[in-house]
Amino acid sequence: MATKYVATDGNDSNDGSSGSPWATVDHAIDTVSNDDIIQIAAGTYAEENINTSDYSVTGITIKGAAGATVILQGDGSSAYGIRSGDEWTIQNLRFTNYGTSGYSALSQRQTSYSDIIVQDCYFYSCLGQAIVLGTAGSCIIRRCYFLDIGDNGVTLTAPDCTIENCVFVNVKGSAVDASNANCTGTTI
């Protein structure tokens, strides 16, 4: 397990160390190995369709640096923000201006992925859905804030989900849509 770094003044040709960070979250996700941590410095990152090309990479944590405001910003087109993998944790990030109908700021890459944790994130001014998780196993969404979402705040098809201490304000669709889920274990 290694910690790799991303900063607005980084370069994707760097090695991703704290003294030589990468510039993009997309490059970091496509470069790290199982159980690595990606720590993102304060700033705004104009990136879309962020995901790994190696579907076997598991256990990744993507997090904003402690006390930092990290914004992932889309361009308002039909794109998604981060597409997570198996056993990924996403924390302390802000997502804005992602998606149109059918797209979301955060989703998982494969519907068979499980154990997704989203915590301490802020989703705002998203044109489509904020989070779409159709995992085969569990997901946890905690301490997240949803503001001015153009569709559902959270759409679930996972069998075992927990949503706790989240706030939904001005969400055009459902705050949480689990209508197509076998969510017998879902706690809201």
PDB file of C-alpha atoms in Angstrom:
ATOM      1  CA  MET A   1       0.000   0.000   0.000  1.00  0.00           C
ATOM      2  CA  ALA A   2       1.344   3.398  -1.027  1.00  0.00           C
ATOM      3  CA  THR A   3       0.060   6.949  -0.831  1.00  0.00           C
ATOM      4  CA  LYS A   4       0.222   8.903  -4.077  1.00  0.00           C
ATOM      5  CA  TYR A   5      -0.467  12.603  -4.472  1.00  0.00           C
ATOM      6  CA  VAL A   6      -2.294  14.893  -6.902  1.00  0.00           C
ATOM      7  CA  ALA A   7      -1.979  18.685  -6.936  1.00  0.00           C
ATOM      8  CA  THR A   8      -3.043  21.459  -9.297  1.00  0.00           C
ATOM      9  CA  ASP A   9       0.631  22.324  -9.854  1.00  0.00           C
ATOM     10  CA  GLY A  10       1.623  18.674 -10.432  1.00  0.00           C
ATOM     11  CA  ASN A  11       2.573  16.924 -13.659  1.00  0.00           C
ATOM     12  CA  ASP A  12       1.381  13.506 -14.820  1.00  0.00           C
ATOM     13  CA  SER A  13       4.989  12.736 -15.807  1.00  0.00           C
ATOM     14  CA  ASN A  14       5.986  12.954 -12.128  1.00  0.00           C
ATOM     15  CA  ASP A  15       6.182   9.924  -9.833  1.00  0.00           C
ATOM     16  CA  GLY A  16       3.166  10.847  -7.674  1.00  0.00           C
ATOM     17  CA  SER A  17       5.171  11.320  -4.488  1.00  0.00           C
ATOM     18  CA  SER A  18       4.370  14.169  -2.084  1.00  0.00           C
ATOM     19  CA  GLY A  19       7.257  16.228  -3.501  1.00  0.00           C
ATOM     20  CA  SER A  20       6.458  15.334  -7.108  1.00  0.00           C
ATOM     21  CA  PRO A  21       2.640  15.004  -7.395  1.00  0.00           C
ATOM     22  CA  TRP A  22       0.586  14.128 -10.437  1.00  0.00           C
ATOM     23  CA  ALA A  23      -1.680  16.760 -12.007  1.00  0.00           C
ATOM     24  CA  THR A  24      -4.841  14.735 -12.630  1.00  0.00           C
ATOM     25  CA  VAL A  25      -7.026  12.399 -10.642  1.00  0.00           C
ATOM     26  CA  ASP A  26      -7.638  10.351 -13.793  1.00  0.00           C
ATOM     27  CA  HIS A  27      -3.920   9.641 -14.201  1.00  0.00           C
ATOM     28  CA  ALA A  28      -3.635   8.728 -10.513  1.00  0.00           C
ATOM     29  CA  ILE A  29      -6.530   6.258 -10.680  1.00  0.00           C
ATOM     30  CA  ASP A  30      -5.121   4.686 -13.824  1.00  0.00           C
ATOM     31  CA  THR A  31      -1.628   4.356 -12.286  1.00  0.00           C
ATOM     32  CA  VAL A  32      -2.078   3.144  -8.688  1.00  0.00           C
ATOM     33  CA  SER A  33      -2.139  -0.442  -7.455  1.00  0.00           C
ATOM     34  CA  ASN A  34      -4.385  -2.415  -5.085  1.00  0.00           C
ATOM     35  CA  ASP A  35      -5.008  -0.771  -1.713  1.00  0.00           C
ATOM     36  CA  ASP A  36      -3.215   2.479  -2.608  1.00  0.00           C
ATOM     37  CA  ILE A  37      -4.361   5.879  -1.368  1.00  0.00           C
ATOM     38  CA  ILE A  38      -4.713   8.888  -3.658  1.00  0.00           C
ATOM     39  CA  GLN A  39      -4.533  12.131  -1.686  1.00  0.00           C
ATOM     40  CA  ILE A  40      -5.658  15.228  -3.563  1.00  0.00           C
ATOM     41  CA  ALA A  41      -4.443  18.716  -2.620  1.00  0.00           C
ATOM     42  CA  ALA A  42      -6.770  21.716  -2.395  1.00  0.00           C
ATOM     43  CA  GLY A  43      -7.934  23.134  -5.684  1.00  0.00           C
ATOM     44  CA  THR A  44     -10.348  22.721  -8.577  1.00  0.00           C
ATOM     45  CA  TYR A  45      -9.793  19.846 -10.990  1.00  0.00           C
ATOM     46  CA  ALA A  46     -11.704  20.120 -14.279  1.00  0.00           C
ATOM     47  CA  GLU A  47     -11.912  16.417 -15.086  1.00  0.00           C
ATOM     48  CA  GLU A  48     -14.534  14.041 -16.427  1.00  0.00           C
ATOM     49  CA  ASN A  49     -14.894  10.317 -17.012  1.00  0.00           C
ATOM     50  CA  ILE A  50     -12.326   9.506 -14.337  1.00  0.00           C
ATOM     51  CA  ASN A  51     -11.802   5.742 -14.046  1.00  0.00           C
ATOM     52  CA  THR A  52      -9.239   2.982 -14.235  1.00  0.00           C
ATOM     53  CA  SER A  53      -8.525   0.934 -17.327  1.00  0.00           C
ATOM     54  CA  ASP A  54      -7.391  -1.940 -15.072  1.00  0.00           C
ATOM     55  CA  TYR A  55     -10.604  -3.403 -13.679  1.00  0.00           C
ATOM     56  CA  SER A  56      -8.725  -5.733 -11.331  1.00  0.00           C
ATOM     57  CA  VAL A  57      -7.429  -2.887  -9.114  1.00  0.00           C
ATOM     58  CA  THR A  58      -9.269  -2.976  -5.770  1.00  0.00           C
ATOM     59  CA  GLY A  59      -9.206  -1.248  -2.418  1.00  0.00           C
ATOM     60  CA  ILE A  60      -8.386   2.250  -3.677  1.00  0.00           C
ATOM     61  CA  THR A  61      -9.029   5.251  -1.426  1.00  0.00           C
ATOM     62  CA  ILE A  62      -9.449   8.623  -3.130  1.00  0.00           C
ATOM     63  CA  LYS A  63      -9.526  11.474  -0.663  1.00  0.00           C
ATOM     64  CA  GLY A  64      -9.112  15.180  -0.350  1.00  0.00           C
ATOM     65  CA  ALA A  65      -6.221  16.223   1.867  1.00  0.00           C
ATOM     66  CA  ALA A  66      -7.166  16.944   5.477  1.00  0.00           C
ATOM     67  CA  GLY A  67      -8.747  20.390   5.784  1.00  0.00           C
ATOM     68  CA  ALA A  68      -8.565  20.978   2.014  1.00  0.00           C
ATOM     69  CA  THR A  69     -11.375  21.964  -0.320  1.00  0.00           C
ATOM     70  CA  VAL A  70     -11.037  19.677  -3.333  1.00  0.00           C
ATOM     71  CA  ILE A  71     -13.471  20.282  -6.190  1.00  0.00           C
ATOM     72  CA  LEU A  72     -13.958  17.915  -9.108  1.00  0.00           C
ATOM     73  CA  GLN A  73     -15.733  19.933 -11.783  1.00  0.00           C
ATOM     74  CA  GLY A  74     -17.426  18.732 -14.947  1.00  0.00           C
ATOM     75  CA  ASP A  75     -18.252  20.876 -17.951  1.00  0.00           C
ATOM     76  CA  GLY A  76     -21.989  20.192 -17.805  1.00  0.00           C
ATOM     77  CA  SER A  77     -21.955  17.773 -20.716  1.00  0.00           C
ATOM     78  CA  SER A  78     -23.198  14.194 -20.675  1.00  0.00           C
ATOM     79  CA  ALA A  79     -20.272  12.918 -18.658  1.00  0.00           C
ATOM     80  CA  TYR A  80     -19.700  11.382 -15.269  1.00  0.00           C
ATOM     81  CA  GLY A  81     -17.153  12.273 -12.618  1.00  0.00           C
ATOM     82  CA  ILE A  82     -15.565   9.254 -10.925  1.00  0.00           C
ATOM     83  CA  ARG A  83     -16.471   5.679 -11.839  1.00  0.00           C
ATOM     84  CA  SER A  84     -15.287   3.622  -8.892  1.00  0.00           C
ATOM     85  CA  GLY A  85     -13.993   0.088  -8.737  1.00  0.00           C
ATOM     86  CA  ASP A  86     -14.333  -2.779  -6.291  1.00  0.00           C
ATOM     87  CA  GLU A  87     -13.853  -1.929  -2.606  1.00  0.00           C
ATOM     88  CA  TRP A  88     -13.158   1.762  -3.243  1.00  0.00           C
ATOM     89  CA  THR A  89     -13.515   4.581  -0.721  1.00  0.00           C
ATOM     90  CA  ILE A  90     -14.265   8.130  -1.862  1.00  0.00           C
ATOM     91  CA  GLN A  91     -13.994  10.818   0.805  1.00  0.00           C
ATOM     92  CA  ASN A  92     -13.737  14.559   1.393  1.00  0.00           C
ATOM     93  CA  LEU A  93     -14.394  15.596  -2.222  1.00  0.00           C
ATOM     94  CA  ARG A  94     -16.778  18.082  -3.830  1.00  0.00           C
ATOM     95  CA  PHE A  95     -18.471  17.230  -7.127  1.00  0.00           C
ATOM     96  CA  THR A  96     -20.082  19.903  -9.283  1.00  0.00           C
ATOM     97  CA  ASN A  97     -21.499  20.432 -12.782  1.00  0.00           C
ATOM     98  CA  TYR A  98     -21.587  16.766 -13.801  1.00  0.00           C
ATOM     99  CA  GLY A  99     -23.907  14.880 -16.050  1.00  0.00           C
ATOM    100  CA  THR A 100     -27.168  15.160 -17.817  1.00  0.00           C
ATOM    101  CA  SER A 101     -29.959  12.614 -17.754  1.00  0.00           C
ATOM    102  CA  GLY A 102     -28.505   9.123 -17.336  1.00  0.00           C
ATOM    103  CA  TYR A 103     -25.127  10.308 -16.019  1.00  0.00           C
ATOM    104  CA  SER A 104     -23.915  10.935 -12.512  1.00  0.00           C
ATOM    105  CA  ALA A 105     -21.109  12.578 -10.572  1.00  0.00           C
ATOM    106  CA  LEU A 106     -20.191   9.237  -8.972  1.00  0.00           C
ATOM    107  CA  SER A 107     -20.967   5.684 -10.069  1.00  0.00           C
ATOM    108  CA  GLN A 108     -19.279   2.304 -10.111  1.00  0.00           C
ATOM    109  CA  ARG A 109     -17.513   0.933 -13.178  1.00  0.00           C
ATOM    110  CA  GLN A 110     -19.009  -2.578 -13.068  1.00  0.00           C
ATOM    111  CA  THR A 111     -22.340  -3.568 -11.531  1.00  0.00           C
ATOM    112  CA  SER A 112     -20.629  -6.529  -9.857  1.00  0.00           C
ATOM    113  CA  TYR A 113     -18.382  -4.279  -7.758  1.00  0.00           C
ATOM    114  CA  SER A 114     -19.098  -4.131  -4.045  1.00  0.00           C
ATOM    115  CA  ASP A 115     -18.073  -2.497  -0.805  1.00  0.00           C
ATOM    116  CA  ILE A 116     -18.154   1.093  -2.006  1.00  0.00           C
ATOM    117  CA  ILE A 117     -17.839   3.784   0.689  1.00  0.00           C
ATOM    118  CA  VAL A 118     -18.654   7.438   0.010  1.00  0.00           C
ATOM    119  CA  GLN A 119     -18.191   9.749   2.959  1.00  0.00           C
ATOM    120  CA  ASP A 120     -17.829  13.437   3.748  1.00  0.00           C
ATOM    121  CA  CYS A 121     -18.530  14.439   0.137  1.00  0.00           C
ATOM    122  CA  TYR A 122     -20.501  17.381  -1.208  1.00  0.00           C
ATOM    123  CA  PHE A 123     -22.477  17.114  -4.456  1.00  0.00           C
ATOM    124  CA  TYR A 124     -23.849  20.378  -5.854  1.00  0.00           C
ATOM    125  CA  SER A 125     -25.151  21.854  -9.091  1.00  0.00           C
ATOM    126  CA  CYS A 126     -25.128  18.461 -10.806  1.00  0.00           C
ATOM    127  CA  LEU A 127     -27.383  18.272 -13.850  1.00  0.00           C
ATOM    128  CA  GLY A 128     -28.041  14.530 -13.572  1.00  0.00           C
ATOM    129  CA  GLN A 129     -27.939  12.165 -10.612  1.00  0.00           C
ATOM    130  CA  ALA A 130     -25.341  12.640  -7.896  1.00  0.00           C
ATOM    131  CA  ILE A 131     -24.603   8.995  -7.009  1.00  0.00           C
ATOM    132  CA  VAL A 132     -25.589   5.779  -8.813  1.00  0.00           C
ATOM    133  CA  LEU A 133     -24.503   2.524  -7.171  1.00  0.00           C
ATOM    134  CA  GLY A 134     -25.622  -0.844  -8.469  1.00  0.00           C
ATOM    135  CA  THR A 135     -23.173  -2.907  -6.491  1.00  0.00           C
ATOM    136  CA  ALA A 136     -23.503  -6.618  -5.880  1.00  0.00           C
ATOM    137  CA  GLY A 137     -22.523  -6.215  -2.236  1.00  0.00           C
ATOM    138  CA  SER A 138     -22.630  -3.379   0.234  1.00  0.00           C
ATOM    139  CA  CYS A 139     -22.317   0.364  -0.019  1.00  0.00           C
ATOM    140  CA  ILE A 140     -22.122   3.037   2.624  1.00  0.00           C
ATOM    141  CA  ILE A 141     -22.928   6.693   2.009  1.00  0.00           C
ATOM    142  CA  ARG A 142     -22.368   8.824   5.087  1.00  0.00           C
ATOM    143  CA  ARG A 143     -22.100  12.483   5.995  1.00  0.00           C
ATOM    144  CA  CYS A 144     -22.701  13.672   2.422  1.00  0.00           C
ATOM    145  CA  TYR A 145     -24.485  16.831   1.320  1.00  0.00           C
ATOM    146  CA  PHE A 146     -26.577  17.089  -1.855  1.00  0.00           C
ATOM    147  CA  LEU A 147     -27.604  20.530  -3.174  1.00  0.00           C
ATOM    148  CA  ASP A 148     -29.289  21.508  -6.457  1.00  0.00           C
ATOM    149  CA  ILE A 149     -29.278  18.066  -8.044  1.00  0.00           C
ATOM    150  CA  GLY A 150     -31.106  17.804 -11.409  1.00  0.00           C
ATOM    151  CA  ASP A 151     -32.292  14.210 -10.907  1.00  0.00           C
ATOM    152  CA  ASN A 152     -32.071  11.727  -8.010  1.00  0.00           C
ATOM    153  CA  GLY A 153     -29.632  12.395  -5.206  1.00  0.00           C
ATOM    154  CA  VAL A 154     -28.798   8.690  -4.813  1.00  0.00           C
ATOM    155  CA  THR A 155     -29.967   5.799  -6.991  1.00  0.00           C
ATOM    156  CA  LEU A 156     -29.357   2.316  -5.609  1.00  0.00           C
ATOM    157  CA  THR A 157     -29.714  -1.197  -6.925  1.00  0.00           C
ATOM    158  CA  ALA A 158     -27.443  -2.730  -4.319  1.00  0.00           C
ATOM    159  CA  PRO A 159     -28.753  -5.355  -1.890  1.00  0.00           C
ATOM    160  CA  ASP A 160     -27.157  -3.934   1.256  1.00  0.00           C
ATOM    161  CA  CYS A 161     -26.732  -0.188   1.605  1.00  0.00           C
ATOM    162  CA  THR A 162     -26.481   2.249   4.452  1.00  0.00           C
ATOM    163  CA  ILE A 163     -27.157   5.949   4.025  1.00  0.00           C
ATOM    164  CA  GLU A 164     -26.595   7.926   7.194  1.00  0.00           C
ATOM    165  CA  ASN A 165     -26.316  11.551   8.248  1.00  0.00           C
ATOM    166  CA  CYS A 166     -26.829  12.918   4.735  1.00  0.00           C
ATOM    167  CA  VAL A 167     -28.603  16.140   3.798  1.00  0.00           C
ATOM    168  CA  PHE A 168     -30.646  16.590   0.595  1.00  0.00           C
ATOM    169  CA  VAL A 169     -31.653  20.122  -0.497  1.00  0.00           C
ATOM    170  CA  ASN A 170     -33.379  21.028  -3.775  1.00  0.00           C
ATOM    171  CA  VAL A 171     -33.089  17.581  -5.347  1.00  0.00           C
ATOM    172  CA  LYS A 172     -35.342  17.440  -8.448  1.00  0.00           C
ATOM    173  CA  GLY A 173     -35.888  13.661  -8.364  1.00  0.00           C
ATOM    174  CA  SER A 174     -35.969  11.437  -5.299  1.00  0.00           C
ATOM    175  CA  ALA A 175     -33.492  12.063  -2.515  1.00  0.00           C
ATOM    176  CA  VAL A 176     -32.916   8.283  -2.529  1.00  0.00           C
ATOM    177  CA  ASP A 177     -34.347   6.028  -5.229  1.00  0.00           C
ATOM    178  CA  ALA A 178     -34.143   2.351  -4.361  1.00  0.00           C
ATOM    179  CA  SER A 179     -37.177   1.368  -6.441  1.00  0.00           C
ATOM    180  CA  ASN A 180     -35.199  -0.989  -8.692  1.00  0.00           C
ATOM    181  CA  ALA A 181     -33.193  -2.489  -5.866  1.00  0.00           C
ATOM    182  CA  ASN A 182     -33.379  -5.581  -3.791  1.00  0.00           C
ATOM    183  CA  CYS A 183     -32.489  -3.440  -0.822  1.00  0.00           C
ATOM    184  CA  THR A 184     -33.626  -5.608   2.047  1.00  0.00           C
ATOM    185  CA  GLY A 185     -30.581  -4.465   4.019  1.00  0.00           C
ATOM    186  CA  THR A 186     -30.815  -0.793   3.122  1.00  0.00           C
ATOM    187  CA  THR A 187     -30.787   1.632   6.024  1.00  0.00           C
ATOM    188  CA  ILE A 188     -31.612   5.286   5.486  1.00  0.00           C
TER     189      ILE A 188
END
